Amino acid sequence: MRVIQGIRNLDSPLAGSILTIGNFDGVHLGHRELLTRVVTKARAVNLPSVVMTFEPHPVKVLHPDRKFPRIFDLDDQKERLTALGLDMLVVEPFSREFSQVPAERFVSEWVYKSFSPREIVVGYDFSFGANREGSIDFLREKARDLGVAVEVVPPVKVNDVLVSSTRVRQAVEDGDVALAKALLGREFYLKGLVEKGAGRGRTIGIPTANLRGTAELVPKRGVYAAWASVRGQRYKAVVNNGLNPTFTPGLQGLSVEAHLIGFDGDLYGETLRLDFVTRLRDEVKFSSVEELVARIRSDIAEGERLLR
């Protein structure tokens, strides 16, 4: 898949395409339904399948005071789009100035002149242009004038739950990583380098890898069963995402610590990925280290059973 940093970096306008436009944060099952249609349509008429997205996310630019964590980073989005068979991703820089482009100008200058789409495929809640004045009806009308077809993909539901990036974020923040997986079609994960921690895990006989990540979205504080991937190997793991209240009473920095079941060794500086499967319990302050160790061992046994 070719990645273009903005339409101004296109070598030349495309002679034709099947195009979709959106943010696709998380590339969840709803996004996959839409993107798969784009790829299928493009292959049927031997045209490139093109995704136009925006970076930073418009909400971050227009409402910087609003809490709005990305589900995954842009690199993840590129990987998922490549896996789905998209031919081109255009990452358009988003700014306040860009947000004021009228909807009609966006369609004529950014979309039609750049991509010459034969068809535009969008989600049911798509809108664009200054003040989101570009509705789906507006897009259909403008596209008809240009001889371009428009398909609107209806919402996707999983067990009567509407699949959306907002719902995925809410599920993760609630600690319901099982629901997040159902909506994403894959586990929610955290990824980063293993850094040196306080070393308490090894002193109590349960060594942990401390993850230093840059993720904007993290699960609710608690203990989770997860799959850990490192050095090309996959391990069952129990993960504590929290403040370590037994050892560090009072507000400290949030830490992500993973015990890899069956692993023995040093992982400092390695890249570790944690795929969250289910939440085991809340984080608890124990009255003694012995009580903590007993509960962790119970968590490990439960996590191993659930991941079996």
Short mmCIF file of C-alpha atoms in Angstrom, two decimals:
data_model
loop_
_atom_site.label_atom_id
_atom_site.label_comp_id
_atom_site.label_asym_id
_atom_site.label_seq_id
_atom_site.Cartn_x
_atom_site.Cartn_y
_atom_site.Cartn_z
CA MET A 1 0.00 0.00 0.00
CA ARG A 2 1.29 3.44 -0.92
CA VAL A 3 1.13 6.07 1.82
CA ILE A 4 0.92 9.70 0.67
CA GLN A 5 1.34 12.57 3.12
CA GLY A 6 -1.43 14.82 1.80
CA ILE A 7 -2.85 15.24 -1.70
CA ARG A 8 -0.25 17.88 -2.51
CA ASN A 9 2.34 15.09 -2.50
CA LEU A 10 0.52 13.04 -5.13
CA ASP A 11 2.79 12.70 -8.16
CA SER A 12 -0.23 13.38 -10.36
CA PRO A 13 -4.01 13.18 -10.04
CA LEU A 14 -5.41 9.66 -10.34
CA ALA A 15 -7.19 8.71 -13.55
CA GLY A 16 -9.84 6.87 -11.56
CA SER A 17 -10.41 5.22 -8.18
CA ILE A 18 -12.83 3.76 -5.68
CA LEU A 19 -12.55 6.11 -2.72
CA THR A 20 -13.50 6.24 0.92
CA ILE A 21 -13.01 9.09 3.37
CA GLY A 22 -12.90 8.86 7.15
CA ASN A 23 -10.82 8.59 10.31
CA PHE A 24 -10.98 4.79 10.78
CA ASP A 25 -9.59 4.93 14.32
CA GLY A 26 -9.11 1.33 15.46
CA VAL A 27 -10.21 -0.14 12.09
CA HIS A 28 -13.07 -1.90 13.90
CA LEU A 29 -15.59 -4.30 12.36
CA GLY A 30 -17.71 -1.46 10.99
CA HIS A 31 -14.68 0.03 9.29
CA ARG A 32 -13.67 -3.37 7.95
CA GLU A 33 -17.10 -3.87 6.39
CA LEU A 34 -16.75 -0.55 4.57
CA LEU A 35 -13.12 -1.01 3.56
CA THR A 36 -13.73 -4.51 2.26
CA ARG A 37 -16.45 -3.12 -0.02
CA VAL A 38 -14.01 -0.52 -1.33
CA VAL A 39 -11.40 -3.17 -2.15
CA THR A 40 -13.95 -5.49 -3.77
CA LYS A 41 -15.42 -2.73 -5.94
CA ALA A 42 -11.97 -1.49 -6.98
CA ARG A 43 -10.76 -4.92 -8.01
CA ALA A 44 -13.94 -5.54 -10.00
CA VAL A 45 -13.26 -2.49 -12.22
CA ASN A 46 -9.45 -2.63 -12.08
CA LEU A 47 -9.07 0.71 -10.28
CA PRO A 48 -7.02 1.59 -7.19
CA SER A 49 -8.74 1.44 -3.82
CA VAL A 50 -8.01 4.66 -1.94
CA VAL A 51 -8.50 5.78 1.66
CA MET A 52 -8.33 9.45 2.60
CA THR A 53 -7.89 10.06 6.30
CA PHE A 54 -6.85 12.97 8.51
CA GLU A 55 -4.03 13.51 11.01
CA PRO A 56 -4.31 14.72 13.70
CA HIS A 57 -7.84 13.54 14.35
CA PRO A 58 -10.19 16.52 13.78
CA VAL A 59 -11.52 16.36 17.34
CA LYS A 60 -8.02 16.95 18.72
CA VAL A 61 -7.67 20.10 16.62
CA LEU A 62 -11.16 21.54 17.02
CA HIS A 63 -11.72 20.54 20.66
CA PRO A 64 -8.28 20.29 22.31
CA ASP A 65 -9.82 20.44 25.78
CA ARG A 66 -11.91 17.32 25.16
CA LYS A 67 -10.63 13.94 26.31
CA PHE A 68 -10.28 11.98 23.10
CA PRO A 69 -7.71 9.16 23.14
CA ARG A 70 -6.91 7.37 19.91
CA ILE A 71 -7.67 3.64 20.04
CA PHE A 72 -4.44 2.77 18.21
CA ASP A 73 -1.78 4.86 16.51
CA LEU A 74 -1.50 5.66 12.82
CA ASP A 75 1.05 2.88 12.27
CA ASP A 76 -1.55 0.35 13.38
CA GLN A 77 -4.03 1.86 10.92
CA LYS A 78 -1.51 1.52 8.09
CA GLU A 79 -0.89 -2.13 8.99
CA ARG A 80 -4.60 -2.95 9.06
CA LEU A 81 -5.36 -1.19 5.79
CA THR A 82 -2.47 -3.00 4.11
CA ALA A 83 -3.77 -6.33 5.42
CA LEU A 84 -7.23 -5.56 4.03
CA GLY A 85 -5.77 -4.99 0.57
CA LEU A 86 -6.09 -1.21 0.15
CA ASP A 87 -3.87 0.25 -2.55
CA MET A 88 -3.36 3.81 -1.28
CA LEU A 89 -3.68 5.77 1.95
CA VAL A 90 -3.65 9.56 1.76
CA VAL A 91 -3.02 11.15 5.16
CA GLU A 92 -4.28 14.71 4.88
CA PRO A 93 -2.90 17.16 7.48
CA PHE A 94 -5.81 18.51 9.52
CA SER A 95 -5.73 22.05 10.88
CA ARG A 96 -8.19 24.75 11.89
CA GLU A 97 -7.64 26.36 8.51
CA PHE A 98 -8.44 23.11 6.73
CA SER A 99 -11.58 22.69 8.86
CA GLN A 100 -12.98 25.88 7.30
CA VAL A 101 -12.88 24.55 3.73
CA PRO A 102 -16.50 24.60 2.44
CA ALA A 103 -18.00 21.22 1.66
CA GLU A 104 -18.47 21.99 -2.05
CA ARG A 105 -14.83 23.07 -2.44
CA PHE A 106 -13.64 19.96 -0.59
CA VAL A 107 -15.52 17.69 -3.01
CA SER A 108 -14.40 19.52 -6.15
CA GLU A 109 -10.78 20.30 -5.25
CA TRP A 110 -9.67 17.68 -2.74
CA VAL A 111 -11.76 14.74 -3.88
CA TYR A 112 -12.66 14.99 -7.56
CA LYS A 113 -9.54 16.71 -8.95
CA SER A 114 -7.20 14.46 -6.96
CA PHE A 115 -8.81 11.02 -7.20
CA SER A 116 -11.36 11.10 -10.08
CA PRO A 117 -13.43 8.58 -8.14
CA ARG A 118 -15.85 6.37 -10.02
CA GLU A 119 -17.51 5.70 -6.68
CA ILE A 120 -17.26 7.05 -3.14
CA VAL A 121 -18.05 4.69 -0.27
CA VAL A 122 -18.78 6.25 3.12
CA GLY A 123 -20.27 5.30 6.47
CA TYR A 124 -23.84 6.09 7.48
CA ASP A 125 -22.71 8.91 9.82
CA PHE A 126 -20.29 10.59 7.40
CA SER A 127 -20.12 14.38 7.26
CA PHE A 128 -17.48 16.84 6.07
CA GLY A 129 -16.60 20.44 5.32
CA ALA A 130 -16.80 23.62 7.40
CA ASN A 131 -19.19 23.18 10.32
CA ARG A 132 -19.90 19.66 8.99
CA GLU A 133 -22.20 21.19 6.40
CA GLY A 134 -21.44 18.38 3.98
CA SER A 135 -24.14 15.83 4.74
CA ILE A 136 -24.61 12.53 2.91
CA ASP A 137 -27.47 14.07 0.92
CA PHE A 138 -25.15 16.92 -0.10
CA LEU A 139 -22.47 14.44 -1.13
CA ARG A 140 -24.94 12.45 -3.22
CA GLU A 141 -26.17 15.59 -4.97
CA LYS A 142 -22.68 16.92 -5.69
CA ALA A 143 -21.41 13.51 -6.77
CA ARG A 144 -24.35 13.05 -9.13
CA ASP A 145 -23.44 16.34 -10.83
CA LEU A 146 -19.90 15.00 -11.32
CA GLY A 147 -21.03 11.57 -12.52
CA VAL A 148 -19.79 9.81 -9.39
CA ALA A 149 -21.71 7.05 -7.60
CA VAL A 150 -22.06 7.06 -3.82
CA GLU A 151 -22.61 4.05 -1.55
CA VAL A 152 -23.52 4.54 2.09
CA VAL A 153 -22.62 1.57 4.30
CA PRO A 154 -25.19 0.95 7.05
CA PRO A 155 -24.22 0.52 10.72
CA VAL A 156 -22.78 -2.79 11.89
CA LYS A 157 -23.92 -4.37 15.16
CA VAL A 158 -22.45 -7.13 17.30
CA ASN A 159 -24.98 -8.73 19.66
CA ASP A 160 -27.19 -5.64 19.28
CA VAL A 161 -24.27 -3.32 20.18
CA LEU A 162 -23.53 -0.66 17.58
CA VAL A 163 -19.93 -0.90 16.42
CA SER A 164 -18.24 2.50 16.64
CA SER A 165 -14.92 3.96 17.72
CA THR A 166 -16.70 5.75 20.55
CA ARG A 167 -18.14 2.45 21.84
CA VAL A 168 -14.74 0.75 21.61
CA ARG A 169 -13.12 3.55 23.63
CA GLN A 170 -15.86 3.34 26.24
CA ALA A 171 -15.47 -0.44 26.53
CA VAL A 172 -11.70 -0.16 27.06
CA GLU A 173 -12.06 2.63 29.61
CA ASP A 174 -14.67 0.52 31.44
CA GLY A 175 -12.27 -2.43 31.50
CA ASP A 176 -14.55 -4.48 29.26
CA VAL A 177 -11.77 -5.66 26.98
CA ALA A 178 -13.88 -8.66 25.91
CA LEU A 179 -16.49 -6.30 24.43
CA ALA A 180 -13.73 -4.20 22.85
CA LYS A 181 -12.44 -7.36 21.16
CA ALA A 182 -15.91 -8.21 19.88
CA LEU A 183 -16.27 -4.75 18.32
CA LEU A 184 -12.72 -4.54 16.98
CA GLY A 185 -12.59 -8.10 15.68
CA ARG A 186 -9.25 -8.46 17.48
CA GLU A 187 -7.88 -7.89 20.97
CA PHE A 188 -7.23 -4.41 22.24
CA TYR A 189 -3.49 -4.19 22.83
CA LEU A 190 -0.74 -2.08 24.33
CA LYS A 191 2.76 -2.07 22.89
CA GLY A 192 6.03 -0.55 24.02
CA LEU A 193 9.51 -1.09 25.39
CA VAL A 194 10.20 -3.00 28.58
CA GLU A 195 11.83 -0.69 31.11
CA LYS A 196 13.44 -1.25 34.47
CA GLY A 197 10.95 -1.05 37.32
CA ALA A 198 11.24 -1.20 41.09
CA GLY A 199 12.11 -4.90 40.94
CA ARG A 200 9.49 -5.89 43.54
CA GLY A 201 8.09 -8.70 41.41
CA ARG A 202 11.34 -10.61 41.37
CA THR A 203 11.82 -10.18 45.13
CA ILE A 204 8.44 -11.85 45.77
CA GLY A 205 9.08 -14.61 43.23
CA ILE A 206 6.75 -13.27 40.54
CA PRO A 207 8.88 -11.25 38.08
CA THR A 208 7.12 -8.74 35.87
CA ALA A 209 7.94 -6.79 32.72
CA ASN A 210 7.20 -3.08 33.03
CA LEU A 211 5.81 -1.64 29.83
CA ARG A 212 6.72 1.85 28.72
CA GLY A 213 4.18 2.76 26.10
CA THR A 214 2.85 5.84 24.36
CA ALA A 215 -0.75 4.67 23.97
CA GLU A 216 -3.41 7.32 24.51
CA LEU A 217 -6.04 4.75 25.48
CA VAL A 218 -5.45 2.29 28.34
CA PRO A 219 -7.85 -0.10 30.06
CA LYS A 220 -9.45 0.69 33.39
CA ARG A 221 -7.21 0.01 36.39
CA GLY A 222 -7.23 -3.65 37.29
CA VAL A 223 -5.83 -7.11 36.63
CA TYR A 224 -6.23 -8.76 33.23
CA ALA A 225 -5.49 -12.01 31.42
CA ALA A 226 -3.59 -11.28 28.22
CA TRP A 227 -1.35 -12.69 25.54
CA ALA A 228 2.19 -11.31 25.61
CA SER A 229 4.28 -11.25 22.43
CA VAL A 230 8.02 -10.64 22.57
CA ARG A 231 11.04 -11.87 20.59
CA GLY A 232 8.73 -13.67 18.18
CA GLN A 233 7.21 -15.78 20.96
CA ARG A 234 3.75 -15.68 22.56
CA TYR A 235 3.12 -16.25 26.26
CA LYS A 236 0.11 -16.36 28.53
CA ALA A 237 0.28 -13.39 30.87
CA VAL A 238 -1.38 -11.67 33.80
CA VAL A 239 -1.24 -7.88 33.60
CA ASN A 240 -1.70 -5.30 36.33
CA ASN A 241 -2.63 -1.87 35.07
CA GLY A 242 -2.68 0.45 38.04
CA LEU A 243 -1.00 2.29 40.88
CA ASN A 244 0.44 -0.55 43.01
CA PRO A 245 -1.42 0.61 46.15
CA THR A 246 0.03 -2.15 48.37
CA PHE A 247 3.55 -0.83 47.85
CA THR A 248 2.96 2.82 46.95
CA PRO A 249 -0.01 4.22 48.87
CA GLY A 250 -1.23 7.55 47.54
CA LEU A 251 -1.40 8.68 43.96
CA GLN A 252 1.59 7.54 41.92
CA GLY A 253 2.12 7.16 38.20
CA LEU A 254 0.05 4.54 36.40
CA SER A 255 2.11 1.48 35.51
CA VAL A 256 1.53 -1.56 33.29
CA GLU A 257 3.25 -4.69 34.60
CA ALA A 258 2.98 -8.12 33.00
CA HIS A 259 3.94 -11.51 34.41
CA LEU A 260 4.70 -13.81 31.48
CA ILE A 261 3.76 -17.35 32.51
CA GLY A 262 6.59 -19.78 31.82
CA PHE A 263 9.12 -17.12 30.84
CA ASP A 264 12.42 -16.74 32.65
CA GLY A 265 14.87 -14.10 31.54
CA ASP A 266 15.63 -10.42 31.04
CA LEU A 267 13.46 -8.37 28.67
CA TYR A 268 14.82 -4.87 29.30
CA GLY A 269 14.78 -2.83 26.10
CA GLU A 270 12.69 -5.39 24.19
CA THR A 271 9.43 -4.50 22.45
CA LEU A 272 6.50 -6.13 24.24
CA ARG A 273 2.91 -6.34 23.02
CA LEU A 274 0.04 -7.20 25.37
CA ASP A 275 -3.24 -8.38 23.83
CA PHE A 276 -5.93 -8.05 26.50
CA VAL A 277 -8.41 -10.93 26.66
CA THR A 278 -10.47 -10.47 29.83
CA ARG A 279 -10.56 -8.56 33.10
CA LEU A 280 -9.95 -10.63 36.21
CA ARG A 281 -10.56 -8.13 39.01
CA ASP A 282 -10.13 -4.61 40.35
CA GLU A 283 -6.79 -3.46 41.67
CA VAL A 284 -6.81 -3.91 45.45
CA LYS A 285 -4.64 -2.68 48.32
CA PHE A 286 -3.69 -5.72 50.40
CA SER A 287 -2.89 -5.68 54.10
CA SER A 288 0.37 -7.59 53.64
CA VAL A 289 2.83 -8.70 50.98
CA GLU A 290 1.93 -12.32 51.76
CA GLU A 291 -1.74 -11.64 51.02
CA LEU A 292 -0.76 -9.91 47.78
CA VAL A 293 1.42 -12.83 46.65
CA ALA A 294 -1.35 -15.33 47.38
CA ARG A 295 -3.82 -13.33 45.32
CA ILE A 296 -1.39 -12.89 42.42
CA ARG A 297 -0.78 -16.63 42.32
CA SER A 298 -4.54 -17.13 42.23
CA ASP A 299 -4.76 -14.60 39.38
CA ILE A 300 -2.06 -16.47 37.46
CA ALA A 301 -3.92 -19.77 37.84
CA GLU A 302 -7.18 -18.15 36.69
CA GLY A 303 -5.50 -16.38 33.79
CA GLU A 304 -3.82 -19.59 32.65
CA ARG A 305 -7.16 -21.41 32.79
CA LEU A 306 -8.98 -18.75 30.78
CA LEU A 307 -6.25 -18.58 28.14
CA ARG A 308 -5.97 -22.35 27.80
#
